[in-house]
XYZ file of C-alpha atoms in Angstrom:
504
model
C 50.957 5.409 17.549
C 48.679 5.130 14.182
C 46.321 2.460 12.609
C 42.642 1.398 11.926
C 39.990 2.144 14.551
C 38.593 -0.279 17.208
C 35.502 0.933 19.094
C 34.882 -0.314 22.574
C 32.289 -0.191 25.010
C 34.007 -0.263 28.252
C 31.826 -1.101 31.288
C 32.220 -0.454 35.116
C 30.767 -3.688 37.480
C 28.103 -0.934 38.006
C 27.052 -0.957 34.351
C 28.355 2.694 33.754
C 28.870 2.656 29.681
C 31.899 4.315 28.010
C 33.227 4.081 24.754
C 36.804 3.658 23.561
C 37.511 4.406 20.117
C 41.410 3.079 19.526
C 42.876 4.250 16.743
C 45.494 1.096 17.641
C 44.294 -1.628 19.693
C 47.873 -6.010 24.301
C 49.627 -6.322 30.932
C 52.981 -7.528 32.133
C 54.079 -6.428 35.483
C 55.809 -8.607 37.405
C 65.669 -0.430 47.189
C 65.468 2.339 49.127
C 62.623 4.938 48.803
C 65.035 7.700 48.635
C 66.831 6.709 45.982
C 67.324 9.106 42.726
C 68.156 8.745 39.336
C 71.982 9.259 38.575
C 73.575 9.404 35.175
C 75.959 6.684 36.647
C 73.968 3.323 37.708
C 70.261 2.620 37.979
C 68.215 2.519 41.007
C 65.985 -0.587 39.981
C 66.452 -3.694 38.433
C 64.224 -6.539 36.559
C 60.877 -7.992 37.029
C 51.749 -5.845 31.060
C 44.850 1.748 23.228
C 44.612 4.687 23.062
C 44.765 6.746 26.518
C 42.964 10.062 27.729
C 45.804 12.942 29.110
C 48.175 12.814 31.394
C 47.786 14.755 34.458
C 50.594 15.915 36.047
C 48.701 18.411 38.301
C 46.957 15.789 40.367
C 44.874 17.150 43.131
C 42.425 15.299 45.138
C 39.635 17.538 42.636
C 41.505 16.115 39.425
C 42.283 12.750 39.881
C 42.958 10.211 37.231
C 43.752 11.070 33.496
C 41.917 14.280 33.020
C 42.971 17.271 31.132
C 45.228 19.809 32.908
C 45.477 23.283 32.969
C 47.861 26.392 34.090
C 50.838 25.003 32.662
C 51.517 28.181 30.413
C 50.803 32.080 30.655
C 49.433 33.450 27.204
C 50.620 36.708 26.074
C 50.322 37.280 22.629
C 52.491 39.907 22.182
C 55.202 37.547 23.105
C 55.757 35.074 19.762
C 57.482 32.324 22.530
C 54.422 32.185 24.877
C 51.824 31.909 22.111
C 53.730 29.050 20.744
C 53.724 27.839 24.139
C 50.327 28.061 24.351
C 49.691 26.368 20.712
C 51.872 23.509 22.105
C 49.939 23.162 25.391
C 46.565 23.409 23.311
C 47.967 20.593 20.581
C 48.610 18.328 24.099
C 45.581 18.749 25.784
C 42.812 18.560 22.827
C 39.378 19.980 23.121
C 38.623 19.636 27.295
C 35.540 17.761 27.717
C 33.960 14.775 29.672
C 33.255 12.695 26.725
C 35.248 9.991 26.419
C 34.282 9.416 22.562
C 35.554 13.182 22.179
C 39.097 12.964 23.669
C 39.669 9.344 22.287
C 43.308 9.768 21.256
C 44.044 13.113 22.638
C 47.315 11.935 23.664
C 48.785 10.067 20.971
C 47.023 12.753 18.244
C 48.180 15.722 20.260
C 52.483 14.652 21.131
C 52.139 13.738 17.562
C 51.106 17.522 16.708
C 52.770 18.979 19.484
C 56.064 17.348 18.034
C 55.602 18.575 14.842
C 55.084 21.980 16.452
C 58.589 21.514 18.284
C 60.239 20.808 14.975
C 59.096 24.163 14.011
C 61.260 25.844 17.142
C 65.222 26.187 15.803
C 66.918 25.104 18.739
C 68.060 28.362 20.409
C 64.102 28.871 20.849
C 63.500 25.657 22.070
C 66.259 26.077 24.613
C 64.776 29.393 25.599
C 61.439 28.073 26.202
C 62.636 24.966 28.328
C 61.914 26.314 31.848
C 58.236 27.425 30.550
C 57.297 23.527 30.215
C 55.709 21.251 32.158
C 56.148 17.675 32.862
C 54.646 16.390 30.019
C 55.592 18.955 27.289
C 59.159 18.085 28.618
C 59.181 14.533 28.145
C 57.412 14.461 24.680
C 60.096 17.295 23.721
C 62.593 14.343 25.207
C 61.372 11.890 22.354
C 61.514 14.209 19.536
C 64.905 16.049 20.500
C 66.554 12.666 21.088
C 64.760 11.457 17.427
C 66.066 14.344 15.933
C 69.892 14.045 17.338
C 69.620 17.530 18.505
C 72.020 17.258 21.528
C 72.523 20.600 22.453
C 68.282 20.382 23.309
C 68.480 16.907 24.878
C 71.336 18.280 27.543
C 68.801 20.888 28.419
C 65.753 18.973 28.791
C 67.258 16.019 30.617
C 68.283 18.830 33.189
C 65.152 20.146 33.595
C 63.775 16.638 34.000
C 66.379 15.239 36.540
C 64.445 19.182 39.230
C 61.204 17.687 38.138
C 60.732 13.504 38.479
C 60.173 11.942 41.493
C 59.916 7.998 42.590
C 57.919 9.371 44.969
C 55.666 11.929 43.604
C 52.425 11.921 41.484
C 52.206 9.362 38.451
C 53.885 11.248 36.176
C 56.726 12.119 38.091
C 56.978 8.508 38.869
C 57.088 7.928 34.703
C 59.295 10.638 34.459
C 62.058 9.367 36.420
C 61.991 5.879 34.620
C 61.857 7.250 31.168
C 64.616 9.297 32.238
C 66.964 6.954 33.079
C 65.722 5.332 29.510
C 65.986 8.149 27.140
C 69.760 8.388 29.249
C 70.856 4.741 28.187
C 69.736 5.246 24.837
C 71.638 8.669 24.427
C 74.776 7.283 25.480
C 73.941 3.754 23.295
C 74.462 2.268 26.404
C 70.517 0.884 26.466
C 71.622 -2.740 26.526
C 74.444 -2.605 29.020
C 72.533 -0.797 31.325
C 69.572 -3.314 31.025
C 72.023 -6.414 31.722
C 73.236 -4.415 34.748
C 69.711 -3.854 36.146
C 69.841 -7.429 35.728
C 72.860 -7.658 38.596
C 70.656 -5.420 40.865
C 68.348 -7.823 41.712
C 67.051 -7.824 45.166
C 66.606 -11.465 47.171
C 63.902 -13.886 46.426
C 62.375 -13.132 49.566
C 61.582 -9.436 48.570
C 61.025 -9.978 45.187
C 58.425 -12.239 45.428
C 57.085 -9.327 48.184
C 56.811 -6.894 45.391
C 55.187 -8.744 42.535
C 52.701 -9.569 45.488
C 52.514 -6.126 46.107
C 50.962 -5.364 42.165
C 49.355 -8.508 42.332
C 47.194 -7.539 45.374
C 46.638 -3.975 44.408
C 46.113 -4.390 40.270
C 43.783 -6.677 38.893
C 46.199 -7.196 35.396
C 47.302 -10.606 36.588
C 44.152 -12.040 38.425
C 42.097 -10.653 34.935
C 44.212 -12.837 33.122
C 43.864 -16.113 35.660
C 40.137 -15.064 36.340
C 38.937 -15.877 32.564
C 41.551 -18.306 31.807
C 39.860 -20.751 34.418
C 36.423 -20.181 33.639
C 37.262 -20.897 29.899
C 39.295 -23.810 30.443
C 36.867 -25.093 32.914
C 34.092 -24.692 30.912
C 36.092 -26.911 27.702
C 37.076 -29.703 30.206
C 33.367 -30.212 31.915
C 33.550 -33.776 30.333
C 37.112 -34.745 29.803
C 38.218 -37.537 32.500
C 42.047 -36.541 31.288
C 43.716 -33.234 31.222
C 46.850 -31.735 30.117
C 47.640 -28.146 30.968
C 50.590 -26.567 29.026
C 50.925 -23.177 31.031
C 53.842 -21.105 28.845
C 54.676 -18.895 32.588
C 53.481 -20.418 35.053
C 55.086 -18.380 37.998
C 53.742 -20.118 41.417
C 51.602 -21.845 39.637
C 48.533 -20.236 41.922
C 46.524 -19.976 38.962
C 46.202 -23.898 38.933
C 45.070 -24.345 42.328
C 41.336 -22.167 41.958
C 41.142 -24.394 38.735
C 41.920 -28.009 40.545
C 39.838 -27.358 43.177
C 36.532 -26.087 40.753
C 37.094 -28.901 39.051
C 37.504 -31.572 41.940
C 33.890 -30.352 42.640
C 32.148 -31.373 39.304
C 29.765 -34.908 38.648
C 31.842 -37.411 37.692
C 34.399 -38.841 39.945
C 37.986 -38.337 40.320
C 39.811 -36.701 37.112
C 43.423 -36.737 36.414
C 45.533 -33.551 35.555
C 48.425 -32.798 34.414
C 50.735 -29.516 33.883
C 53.367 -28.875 31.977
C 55.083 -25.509 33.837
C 57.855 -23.344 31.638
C 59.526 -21.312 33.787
C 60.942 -17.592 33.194
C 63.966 -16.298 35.124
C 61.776 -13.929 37.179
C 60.042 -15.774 38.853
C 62.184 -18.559 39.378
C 64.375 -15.795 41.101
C 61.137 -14.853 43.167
C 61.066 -18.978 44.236
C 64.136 -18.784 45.351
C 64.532 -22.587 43.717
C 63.178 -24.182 40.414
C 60.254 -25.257 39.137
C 60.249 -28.609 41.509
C 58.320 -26.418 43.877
C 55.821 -25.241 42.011
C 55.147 -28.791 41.431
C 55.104 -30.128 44.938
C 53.330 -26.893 46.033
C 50.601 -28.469 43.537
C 50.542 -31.916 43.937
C 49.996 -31.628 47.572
C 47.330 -29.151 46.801
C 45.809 -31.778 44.337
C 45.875 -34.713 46.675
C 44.009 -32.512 49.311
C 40.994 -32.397 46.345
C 41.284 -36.105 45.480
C 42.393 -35.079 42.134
C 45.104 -37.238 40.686
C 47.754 -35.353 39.804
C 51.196 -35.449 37.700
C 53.354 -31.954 37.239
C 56.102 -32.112 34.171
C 59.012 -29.464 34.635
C 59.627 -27.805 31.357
C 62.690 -25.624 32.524
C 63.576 -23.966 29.273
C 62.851 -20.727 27.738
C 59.884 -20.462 25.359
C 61.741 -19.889 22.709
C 63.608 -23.021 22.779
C 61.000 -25.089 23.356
C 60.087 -27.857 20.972
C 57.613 -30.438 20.402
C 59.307 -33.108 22.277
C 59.781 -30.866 25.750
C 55.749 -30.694 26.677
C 55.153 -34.373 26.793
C 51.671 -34.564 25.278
C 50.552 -38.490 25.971
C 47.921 -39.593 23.601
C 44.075 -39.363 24.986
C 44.967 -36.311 26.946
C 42.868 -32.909 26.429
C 45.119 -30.265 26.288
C 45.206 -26.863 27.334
C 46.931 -24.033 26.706
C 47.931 -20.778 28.715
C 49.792 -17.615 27.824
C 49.341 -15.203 30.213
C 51.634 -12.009 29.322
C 54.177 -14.097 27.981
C 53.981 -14.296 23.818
C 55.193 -10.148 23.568
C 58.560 -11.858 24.868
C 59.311 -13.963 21.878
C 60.921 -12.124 19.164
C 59.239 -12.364 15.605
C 59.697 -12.114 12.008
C 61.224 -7.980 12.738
C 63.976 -9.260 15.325
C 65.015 -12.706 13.538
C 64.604 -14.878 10.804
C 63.779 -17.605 13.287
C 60.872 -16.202 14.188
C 60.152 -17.898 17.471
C 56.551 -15.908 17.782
C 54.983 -17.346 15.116
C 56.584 -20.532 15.130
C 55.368 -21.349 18.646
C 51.810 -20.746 17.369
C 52.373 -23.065 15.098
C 54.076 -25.498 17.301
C 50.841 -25.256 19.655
C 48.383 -25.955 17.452
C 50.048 -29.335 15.945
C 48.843 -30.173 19.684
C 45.641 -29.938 18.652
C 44.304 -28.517 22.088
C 40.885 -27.901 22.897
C 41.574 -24.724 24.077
C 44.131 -21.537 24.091
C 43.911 -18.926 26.241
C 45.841 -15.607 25.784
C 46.276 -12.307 27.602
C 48.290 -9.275 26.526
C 48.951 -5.668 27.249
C 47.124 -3.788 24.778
C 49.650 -1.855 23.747
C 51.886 -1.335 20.268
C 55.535 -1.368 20.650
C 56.696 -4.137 18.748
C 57.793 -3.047 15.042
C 56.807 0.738 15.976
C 59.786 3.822 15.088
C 61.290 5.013 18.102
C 59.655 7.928 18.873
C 56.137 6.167 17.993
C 56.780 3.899 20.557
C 57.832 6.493 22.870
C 54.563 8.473 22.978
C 52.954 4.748 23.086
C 55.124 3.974 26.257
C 54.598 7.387 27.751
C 51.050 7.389 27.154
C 50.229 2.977 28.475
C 52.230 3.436 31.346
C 51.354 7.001 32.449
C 47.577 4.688 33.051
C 49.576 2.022 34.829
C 51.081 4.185 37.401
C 47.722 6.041 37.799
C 46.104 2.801 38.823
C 48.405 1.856 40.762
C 48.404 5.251 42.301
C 44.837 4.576 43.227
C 45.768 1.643 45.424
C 48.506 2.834 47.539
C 49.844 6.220 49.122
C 52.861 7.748 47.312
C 54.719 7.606 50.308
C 54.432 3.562 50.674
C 58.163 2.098 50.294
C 56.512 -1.318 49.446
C 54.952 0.264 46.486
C 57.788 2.358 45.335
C 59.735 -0.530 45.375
C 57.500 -2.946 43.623
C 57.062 -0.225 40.895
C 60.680 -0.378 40.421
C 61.633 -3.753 40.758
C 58.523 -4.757 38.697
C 57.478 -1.974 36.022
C 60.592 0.105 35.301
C 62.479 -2.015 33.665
C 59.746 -2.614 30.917
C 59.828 1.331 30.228
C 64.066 1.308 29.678
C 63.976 -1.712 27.967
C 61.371 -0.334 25.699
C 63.104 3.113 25.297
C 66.684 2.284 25.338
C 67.520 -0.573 23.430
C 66.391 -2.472 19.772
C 66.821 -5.499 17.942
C 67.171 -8.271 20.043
C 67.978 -6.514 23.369
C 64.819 -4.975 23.640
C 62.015 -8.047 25.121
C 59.421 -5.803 25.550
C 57.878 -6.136 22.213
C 53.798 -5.423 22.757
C 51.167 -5.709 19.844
C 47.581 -4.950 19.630
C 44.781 -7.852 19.717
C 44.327 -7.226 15.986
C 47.775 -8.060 15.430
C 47.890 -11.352 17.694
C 44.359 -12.205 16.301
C 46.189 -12.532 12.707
C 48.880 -14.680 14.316
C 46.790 -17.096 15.701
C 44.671 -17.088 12.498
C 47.820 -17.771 10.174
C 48.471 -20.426 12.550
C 45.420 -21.866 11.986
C 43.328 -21.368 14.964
C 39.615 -20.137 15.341
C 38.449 -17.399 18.038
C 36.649 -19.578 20.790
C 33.374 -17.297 21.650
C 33.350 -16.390 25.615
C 30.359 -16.929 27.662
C 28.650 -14.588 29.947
C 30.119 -16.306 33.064
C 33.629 -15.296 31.992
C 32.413 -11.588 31.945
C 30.376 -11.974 35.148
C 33.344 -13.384 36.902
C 35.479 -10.765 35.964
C 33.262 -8.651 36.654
C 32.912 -9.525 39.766
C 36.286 -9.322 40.364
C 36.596 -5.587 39.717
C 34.411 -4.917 42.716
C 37.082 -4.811 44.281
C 39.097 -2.747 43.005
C 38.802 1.303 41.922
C 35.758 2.356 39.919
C 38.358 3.477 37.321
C 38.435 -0.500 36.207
C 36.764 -0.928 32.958
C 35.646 -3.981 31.371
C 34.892 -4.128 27.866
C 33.666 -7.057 24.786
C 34.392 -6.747 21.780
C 34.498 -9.342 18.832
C 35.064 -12.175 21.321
C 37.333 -10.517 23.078
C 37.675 -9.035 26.751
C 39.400 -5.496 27.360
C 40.438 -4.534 30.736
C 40.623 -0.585 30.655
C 41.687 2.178 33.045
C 39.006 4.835 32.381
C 39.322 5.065 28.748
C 42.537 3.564 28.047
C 42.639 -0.278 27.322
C 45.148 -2.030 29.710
C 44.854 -5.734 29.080
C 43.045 -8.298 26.341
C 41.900 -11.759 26.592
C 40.679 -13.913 23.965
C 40.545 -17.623 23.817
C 41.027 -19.862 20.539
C 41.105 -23.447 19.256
């Protein structure tokens, strides 16, 4: 992962200040417990910058993303071990507290330590497989499967099947997914395997269980609703008429803490309406189409005396045109895309380029008010193994913070991790071009989007931060909350998880 540097001042709800330099700059989430990963079939099926280390020696003194040590014995009268050591040392970076010092360890260090790899002809590297850890393992994964060396790949996709868990610490839990990823993409079989995960899909009943599951425990998703509805309120105080345009509007739960806050403001009665595009996830998780997200908020509405109309959009984004959202004249429109726009493929995948042309669509609407939130995160036009360390390093803090909600040994969370996160990591390692969805960019990148497009950054208030804020108190002190240039970053210690910026 390379590109300019973004400094942020992350922020804890108890107004502890750290500082996250990201050399690249946006949350999607959406079985039994003993299942393993097979060279055969996949165990899971479908479903959001810069990071501090892994830590694959977790220990109740050594919790969350801090360095790790032991993994290697120096000797230096043995040539193997002191490149072993070099190669742990490129990994780990300097090992202090600051935050500002160990910016970018990760990403700097796989970079270096792959470079240091290259330097190994493959009988060493062979040689020195049962001498690495976790980590050194996978990033020697990424550069043997770069490089075509096969002969290395067989032996360090052994060593990884002994050493990944569902079940075990964070990175054993990242292990095991990127291992069934790096094995689709060896066998160019990325794509078929992701349309099979597709067929694995578990009822709508327990599906909807596990994205509950990540809902309840992470605070990606309720970030994302938290600030959309304070914005959106705070644009509509005075309209009498409003049209919301959500671009995945899932159960449509987000709607219902906005209805009600606004039932409650001087004035009178209001009348909304929203226009709901679905995704195949979720209407899986309904069990049933979008007709019940709208009765589930009409009835909702008429318990607010708020007069209420709910237009089914039931198309994918990217076929969506002008004439499918219904905008009636006199209506103030609003517009949501929560996790959604790293879906559409752009000007790299097709000359269509649905990305920017929805931008562009949405702002001939001439709304008073977008609201966007992405995974900060840089996958989309990235080189393999670029993306690789990238995907290691973003999820590595996903399972972390998940890990800090739930014991290892919950089911419910073992499922919802891979019914609900694993397929992003194999479709993100194991296929390209228009197979792979899971096509992230930093908030510089979507800033310059929605710029071409024509569209102004809307400037947040304090009550969007305080709300947020308060929010997080709920959740691990590991939460960070960040502003910068308009924008809101939702970190895990020093790693930035989640952006949200508004525009009109």
């Amino acid at each position: 992962m390379v590109g300019g540097g973004t400094d942020v001042s992350f922020q804890t709800y108890k107004d502890q200040v750290f500082t996250l330099e990201s050399s690249t700059a946006a949350a999607g989430f959406d079985s039994p417990s003993a299942v393993s990963i097979s060279s055969s079939r996949s165990p899971f099926s479908p479903q959001g910058s810069q990071s501090y280390l892994f830590d694959p020696h977790h220990s109740p003194d050594n919790t969350y993303r801090s360095p790790f040590s032991g993994s290697s014995v120096v000797d230096d009268s043995n040539e193997l071990k002191h490149k072993l050591r070099e190669l742990e040392l490129s990994l780990l970076g300097p090992e202090s507290d600051s935050i500002d010092s160990c910016n970018g360890c990760f990403i700097t260090g796989a970079h270096q330590a792959a470079s240091l790899l290259a330097s190994f002809n493959c009988d060493q590297l062979v040689d020195m497989i049962p001498n690495l850890d976790l980590k050194q393992i996978l990033v020697a994964s990424g550069q043997a499967l770069h490089d075509g060396d096969m002969l290395t790949m067989t032996g360090l996709m052994h060593e990884l099947e002994k050493m990944v868990s569902v079940s075990g610490e964070p990175i054993q839990r990242l292990g095991a997914y990127v291992l069934e990823g790096l094995r689709a993409r060896l066998e160019s079989s990325g794509s078929n395997i992701y349309r099979a995960l597709k067929c694995k899909e578990p009822t709508s009943s327990e599906l909807m269980s596990y994205m509950h599951i990540l809902f309840r425990i992470c605070p990606y998703w309720k970030f994302a609703y938290m600030s959309g509805n304070v914005v959106i309120r705070e644009v509509m105080e005075y309209e009498q008429r409003i049209h919301i345009i959500d671009f995945q509007i899932a159960q449509g739960t987000q709607w219902m803490f906005l209805i009600a806050a606004l039932a409650k403001r001087p004035g009178g009665p209001l009348s909304i309406r929203v226009t709901g595009i679905d995704d195949s996830q979720s209407n899986h998780a309904r069990g049933g189409g979008l007709d019940i997200v709208g009765q589930r908020l009409s009835e909702f509405a008429r318990s607010c005396n708020v007069q209420f109309d709910f237009h089914d959009a039931a198309i994918s984004s990217c076929e969506i045109q002008l004439e499918n959202l219904k905008v009636h004249p006199g209506e103030a429109v609003a517009v949501n895309f929560p996790y959604v726009l790293h879906h559409m493929p752009d000007e790299s995948v097709s000359i269509l380029n649905h990305r920017d042309r929805l931008l562009r669509l949405v702002k001939s609407l001439s709304p008073k008010v977008v609201t966007l939130s992405e995974q900060e995160s840089n996958t989309n036009t990235s080189p393999f193994f670029s993306r690789y360390l990238e995907t290691l390093d973003y999820y590595s803090a996903m399972f972390e913070s998940i890990d800090a909600a739930c014991p290892r040994d919950d089911k419910q969370r073992i499922n919802a991790e891979q019914q609900c996160v694993a397929r992003d990591i194999v479709n993100m390692i194991a296929c390209e071009g228009t197979e792979r969805v899971e096509r992230h960019e930093l908030l510089g990148k979507w800033r310059s989007r929605l710029t071409m497009a024509g569209f102004s950054q809307y400037p947040l208030s304090s009550p969007v931060t305080m709300a947020v804020r308060d929010m997080l108190k709920e959740y691990d002190n590991n939460y960070r909350l960040a502003e910068k240039d308009g924008a809101l970053y939702l970190g895990w210690v020093n790693r930035a998880m989640s952006t949200f910026s508004a525009w009109r």
